[in-house]
Short mmCIF file of C-alpha atoms in Angstrom, two decimals:
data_model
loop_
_atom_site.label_atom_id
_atom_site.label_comp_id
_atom_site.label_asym_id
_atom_site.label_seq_id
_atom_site.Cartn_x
_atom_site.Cartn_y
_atom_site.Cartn_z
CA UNK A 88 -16.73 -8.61 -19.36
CA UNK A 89 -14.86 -8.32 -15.98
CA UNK A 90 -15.75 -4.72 -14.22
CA UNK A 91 -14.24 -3.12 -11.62
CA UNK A 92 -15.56 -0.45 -8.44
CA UNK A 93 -13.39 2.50 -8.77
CA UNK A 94 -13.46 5.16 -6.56
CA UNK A 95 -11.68 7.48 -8.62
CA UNK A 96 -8.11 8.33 -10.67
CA UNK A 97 -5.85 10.74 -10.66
CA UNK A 98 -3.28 11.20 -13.52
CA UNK A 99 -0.25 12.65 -12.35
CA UNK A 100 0.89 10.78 -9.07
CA UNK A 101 4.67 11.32 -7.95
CA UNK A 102 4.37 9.55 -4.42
CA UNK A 103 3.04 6.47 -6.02
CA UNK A 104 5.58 4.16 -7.35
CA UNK A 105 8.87 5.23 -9.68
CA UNK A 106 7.77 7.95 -12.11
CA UNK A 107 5.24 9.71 -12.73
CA UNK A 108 1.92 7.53 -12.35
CA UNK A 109 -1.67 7.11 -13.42
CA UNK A 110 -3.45 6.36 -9.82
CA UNK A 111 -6.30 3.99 -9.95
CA UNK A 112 -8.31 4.17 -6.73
CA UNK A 113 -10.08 0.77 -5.89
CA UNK A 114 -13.19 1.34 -3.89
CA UNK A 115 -13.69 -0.69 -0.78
CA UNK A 116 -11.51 -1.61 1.64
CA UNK A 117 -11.45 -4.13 4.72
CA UNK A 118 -9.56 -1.89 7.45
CA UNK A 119 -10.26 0.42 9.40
CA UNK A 120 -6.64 2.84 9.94
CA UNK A 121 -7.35 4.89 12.64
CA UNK A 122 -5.02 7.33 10.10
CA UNK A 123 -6.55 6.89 7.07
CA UNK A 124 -6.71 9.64 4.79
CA UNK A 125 -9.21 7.88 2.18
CA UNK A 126 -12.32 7.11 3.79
CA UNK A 127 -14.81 7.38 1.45
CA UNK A 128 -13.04 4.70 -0.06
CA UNK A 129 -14.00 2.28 2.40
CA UNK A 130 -17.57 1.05 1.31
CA UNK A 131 -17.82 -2.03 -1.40
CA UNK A 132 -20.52 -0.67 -2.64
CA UNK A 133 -19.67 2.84 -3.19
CA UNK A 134 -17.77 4.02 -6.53
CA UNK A 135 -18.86 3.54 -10.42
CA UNK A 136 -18.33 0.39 -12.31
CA UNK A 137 -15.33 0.28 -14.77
CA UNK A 138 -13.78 -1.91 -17.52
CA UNK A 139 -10.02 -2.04 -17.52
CA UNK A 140 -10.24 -1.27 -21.22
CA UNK A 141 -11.91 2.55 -19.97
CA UNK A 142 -9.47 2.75 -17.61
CA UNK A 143 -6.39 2.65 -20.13
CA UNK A 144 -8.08 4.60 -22.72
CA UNK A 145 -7.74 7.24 -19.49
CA UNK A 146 -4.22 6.25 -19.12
CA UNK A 147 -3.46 7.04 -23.33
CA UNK A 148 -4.43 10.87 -22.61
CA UNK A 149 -1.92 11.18 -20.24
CA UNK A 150 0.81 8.57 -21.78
CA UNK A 151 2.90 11.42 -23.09
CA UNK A 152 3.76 12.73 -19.81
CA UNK A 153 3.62 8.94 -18.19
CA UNK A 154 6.59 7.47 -19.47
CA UNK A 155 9.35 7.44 -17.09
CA UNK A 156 6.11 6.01 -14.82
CA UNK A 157 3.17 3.55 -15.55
CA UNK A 158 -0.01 2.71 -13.32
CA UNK A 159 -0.33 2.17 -10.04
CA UNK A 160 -3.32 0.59 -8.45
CA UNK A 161 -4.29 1.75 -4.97
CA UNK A 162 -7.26 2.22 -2.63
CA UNK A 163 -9.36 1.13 -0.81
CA UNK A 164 -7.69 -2.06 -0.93
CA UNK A 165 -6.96 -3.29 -4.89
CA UNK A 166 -6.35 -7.12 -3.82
CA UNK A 167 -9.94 -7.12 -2.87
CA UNK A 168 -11.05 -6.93 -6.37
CA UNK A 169 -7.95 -9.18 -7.14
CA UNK A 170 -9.46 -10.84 -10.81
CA UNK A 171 -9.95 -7.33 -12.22
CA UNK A 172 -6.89 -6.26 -10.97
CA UNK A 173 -5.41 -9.09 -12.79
CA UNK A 174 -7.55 -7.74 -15.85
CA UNK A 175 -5.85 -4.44 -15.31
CA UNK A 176 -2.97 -5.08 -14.81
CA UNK A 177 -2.64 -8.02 -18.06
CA UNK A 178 -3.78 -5.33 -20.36
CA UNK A 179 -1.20 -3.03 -18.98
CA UNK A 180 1.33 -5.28 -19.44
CA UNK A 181 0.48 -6.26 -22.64
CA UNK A 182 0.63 -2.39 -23.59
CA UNK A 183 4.39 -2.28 -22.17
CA UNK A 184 3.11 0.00 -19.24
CA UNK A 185 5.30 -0.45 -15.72
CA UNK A 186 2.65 -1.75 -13.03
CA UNK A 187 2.87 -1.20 -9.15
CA UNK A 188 0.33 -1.86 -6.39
CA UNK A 189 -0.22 -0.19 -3.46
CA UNK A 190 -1.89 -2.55 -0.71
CA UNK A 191 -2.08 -3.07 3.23
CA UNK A 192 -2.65 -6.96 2.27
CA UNK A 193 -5.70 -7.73 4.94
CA UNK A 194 -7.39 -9.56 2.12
CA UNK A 195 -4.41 -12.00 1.48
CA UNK A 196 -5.40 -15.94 2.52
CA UNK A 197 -2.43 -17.89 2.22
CA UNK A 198 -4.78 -20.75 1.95
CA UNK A 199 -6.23 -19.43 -1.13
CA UNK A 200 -4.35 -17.32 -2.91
CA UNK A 201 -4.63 -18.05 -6.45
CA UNK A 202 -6.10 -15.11 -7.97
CA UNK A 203 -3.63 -13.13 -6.29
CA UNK A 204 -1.33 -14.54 -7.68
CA UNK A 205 -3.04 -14.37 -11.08
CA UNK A 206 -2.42 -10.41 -10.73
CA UNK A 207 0.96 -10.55 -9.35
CA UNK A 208 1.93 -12.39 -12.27
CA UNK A 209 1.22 -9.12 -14.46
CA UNK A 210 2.80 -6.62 -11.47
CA UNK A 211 6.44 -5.18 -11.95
CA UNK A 212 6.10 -3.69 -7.78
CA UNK A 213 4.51 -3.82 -4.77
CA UNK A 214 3.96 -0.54 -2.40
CA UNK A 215 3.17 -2.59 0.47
CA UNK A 216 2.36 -1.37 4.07
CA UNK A 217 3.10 -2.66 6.92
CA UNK A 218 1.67 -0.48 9.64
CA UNK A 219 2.75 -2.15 12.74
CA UNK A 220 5.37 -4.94 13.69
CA UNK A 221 3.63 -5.86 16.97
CA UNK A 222 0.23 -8.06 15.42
CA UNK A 223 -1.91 -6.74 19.01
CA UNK A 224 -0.95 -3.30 17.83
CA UNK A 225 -1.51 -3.89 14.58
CA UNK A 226 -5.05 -5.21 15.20
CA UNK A 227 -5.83 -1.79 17.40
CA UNK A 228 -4.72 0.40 15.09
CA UNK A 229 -6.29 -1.19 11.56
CA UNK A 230 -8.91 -3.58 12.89
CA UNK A 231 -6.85 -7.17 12.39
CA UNK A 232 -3.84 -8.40 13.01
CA UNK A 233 -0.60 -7.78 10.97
CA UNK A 234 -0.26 -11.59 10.17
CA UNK A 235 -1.96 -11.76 6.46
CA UNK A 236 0.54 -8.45 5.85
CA UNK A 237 3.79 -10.44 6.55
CA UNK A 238 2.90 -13.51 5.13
CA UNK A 239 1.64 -11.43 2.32
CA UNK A 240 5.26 -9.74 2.22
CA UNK A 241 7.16 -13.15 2.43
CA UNK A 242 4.96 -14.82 -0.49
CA UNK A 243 6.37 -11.96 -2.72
CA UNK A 244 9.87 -12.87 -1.82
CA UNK A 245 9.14 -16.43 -3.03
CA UNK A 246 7.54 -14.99 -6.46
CA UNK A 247 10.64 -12.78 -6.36
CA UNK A 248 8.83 -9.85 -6.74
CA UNK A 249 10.41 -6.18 -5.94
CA UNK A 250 9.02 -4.68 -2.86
CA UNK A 251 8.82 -1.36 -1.39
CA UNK A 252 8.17 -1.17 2.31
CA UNK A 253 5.78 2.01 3.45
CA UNK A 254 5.46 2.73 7.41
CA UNK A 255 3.62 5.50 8.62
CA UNK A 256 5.07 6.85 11.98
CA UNK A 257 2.29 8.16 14.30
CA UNK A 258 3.41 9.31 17.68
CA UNK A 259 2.61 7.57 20.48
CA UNK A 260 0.82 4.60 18.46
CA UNK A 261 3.65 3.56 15.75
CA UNK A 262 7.06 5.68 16.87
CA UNK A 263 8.34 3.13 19.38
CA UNK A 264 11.83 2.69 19.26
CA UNK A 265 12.24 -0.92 19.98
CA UNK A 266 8.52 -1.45 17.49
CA UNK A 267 10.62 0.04 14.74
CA UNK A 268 14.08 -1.62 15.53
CA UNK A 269 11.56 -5.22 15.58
CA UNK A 270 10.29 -3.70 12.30
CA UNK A 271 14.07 -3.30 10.89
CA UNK A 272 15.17 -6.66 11.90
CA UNK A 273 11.97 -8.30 10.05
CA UNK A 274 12.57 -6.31 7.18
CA UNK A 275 16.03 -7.47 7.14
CA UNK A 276 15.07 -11.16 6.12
CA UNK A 277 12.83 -10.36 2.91
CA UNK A 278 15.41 -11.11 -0.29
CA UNK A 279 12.86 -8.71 -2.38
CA UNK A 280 12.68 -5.40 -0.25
CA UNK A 281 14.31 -2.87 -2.80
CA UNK A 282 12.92 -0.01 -0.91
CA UNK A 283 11.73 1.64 2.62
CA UNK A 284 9.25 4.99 2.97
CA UNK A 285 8.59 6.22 6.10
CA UNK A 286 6.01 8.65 6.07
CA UNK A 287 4.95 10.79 8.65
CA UNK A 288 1.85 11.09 10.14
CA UNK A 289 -0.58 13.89 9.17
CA UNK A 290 -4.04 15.09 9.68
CA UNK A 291 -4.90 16.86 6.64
CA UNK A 292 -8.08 14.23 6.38
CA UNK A 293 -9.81 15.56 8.79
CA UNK A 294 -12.54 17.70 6.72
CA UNK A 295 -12.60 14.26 4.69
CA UNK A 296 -14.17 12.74 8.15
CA UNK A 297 -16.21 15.90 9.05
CA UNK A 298 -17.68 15.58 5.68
CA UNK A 299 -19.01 12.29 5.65
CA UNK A 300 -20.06 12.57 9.50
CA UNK A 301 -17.29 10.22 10.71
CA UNK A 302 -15.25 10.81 14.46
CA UNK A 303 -11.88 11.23 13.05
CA UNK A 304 -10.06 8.42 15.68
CA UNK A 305 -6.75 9.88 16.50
CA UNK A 306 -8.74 13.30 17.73
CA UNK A 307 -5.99 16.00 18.16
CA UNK A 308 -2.91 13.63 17.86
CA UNK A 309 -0.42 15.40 16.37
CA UNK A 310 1.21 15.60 12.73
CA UNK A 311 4.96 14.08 13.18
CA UNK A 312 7.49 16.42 11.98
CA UNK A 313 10.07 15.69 9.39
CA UNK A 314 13.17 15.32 12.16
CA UNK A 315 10.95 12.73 14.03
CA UNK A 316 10.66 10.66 10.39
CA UNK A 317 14.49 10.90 10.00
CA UNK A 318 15.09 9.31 13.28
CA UNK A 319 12.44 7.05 12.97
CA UNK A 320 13.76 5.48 9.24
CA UNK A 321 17.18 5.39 11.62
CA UNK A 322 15.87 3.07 14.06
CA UNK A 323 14.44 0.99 11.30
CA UNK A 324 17.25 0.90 8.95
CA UNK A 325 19.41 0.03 12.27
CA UNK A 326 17.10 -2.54 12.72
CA UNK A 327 17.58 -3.79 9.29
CA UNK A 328 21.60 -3.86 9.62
CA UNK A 329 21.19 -5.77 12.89
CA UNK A 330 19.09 -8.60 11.32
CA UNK A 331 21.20 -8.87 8.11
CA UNK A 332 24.62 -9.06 10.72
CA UNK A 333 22.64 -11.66 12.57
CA UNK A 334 21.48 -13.87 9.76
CA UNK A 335 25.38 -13.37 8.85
CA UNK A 336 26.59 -14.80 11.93
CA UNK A 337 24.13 -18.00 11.72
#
């Protein structure tokens, strides 16, 4: 019997995907976001063994108050447990329950992706984030490069499955105007992207890192506020019509 590490669940997520969702937390994850707000999700080893068959006989308590919503896995980093997400997310399916993951994609190998693929064959949406255009920036900010992320994003395009774009703007490391114009104009050329989130930065994780005994990385950068978000998704979605006027004029 497959099992997976879970860090934890949480039954009534809004943020999460369409709905109201049942949150599974994957424990472990590759990265290192200097902006994470889940760190003790980060060790492999941490977390409690599960079967996917516990984890939807968690889901059935809640079901009532689930149904305009479904499960969403998230982390850590789900793909890196990618054949019990596929267990997961089969059973889910099977149960007519809407499925959406929630990933950053540093675990994707486009040289060996077939277990992915095994779970994206049971997922209705991906939450996927792309936290910086620029792959030098991306690799300061998260640890690697952003270029398993895009391929990761164009592969769902192929497999035609809906995506939702998530970008976290963090001034003075991700607010660039022409990064998030670059941004727009890639985003413009995926055929699946149904759907853009641009979150602002916050530092409400803090006592997370003072609790484990971790230097919190961005120190006293500051939260963004809501009018720097709005301009932000501007730039982007500008971006966006440039590309699409561009690929128009080809």
């Amino acid at each position: 019997m497959i099992t997976g590490r879970i860090h934890s669940t949480e039954s009534f997520g809004t943020v999460d995907g369409p709905g109201v969702r049942f949150v599974v937390f994957f424990q472990g994850c590759p990265l290192r976001c200097k902006y994470c707000h889940n760190p003790d999700t980060w060790d492999f080893s941490g977390g409690s063994e599960r079967t996917a068959e516990e984890i939807l006989k968690e889901y059935d308590s809640y079901k009532e108050f689930l149904k305009s919503g479904g499960i969403t896995a998230t982390g850590g980093e789900p793909l890196a447990q990618a054949e019990f997400l596929a267990e997961l997310f089969s059973l889910a399916k099977s149960r007519g329950i809407h499925t959406c993951l929630d990933t950053s994609a540093g675990v994707y190998d486009t040289n060996r992706h077939e277990i992915i693929d095994k779970a994206l064959k049971y997922t209705d949406l991906v939450m996927l984030d792309i936290k910086h255009i620029d792959s030098a920036a991306h690799k300061e900010l998260t640890g690697i490069g952003n270029e398993r992320v895009l391929a990761f994003a164009e592969h769902l395009c192929e497999l035609g499955i809906p995506l939702w774009v998530r970008h976290v703007v963090v001034p003075g490391i991700t607010d660039g105007e022409d990064e998030l114009f670059r941004l727009g104009e890639y985003l413009s050329g995926l055929s699946s992207l149904k759907a853009l989130d641009v979150l602002p930065y916050h530092d409400m994780a803090k006592p997370k890192y003072e609790q484990l005994g971790i230097d919190y990385p961005l120190g006293s950068t500051p939260p963004l506020t809501k009018e720097e978000a709005v301009r932000a998704k501007e730039t982007i979605i500008n971006g966006i019509k440039a590309g699409l006027k561009n690929r128009k004029n080809l």
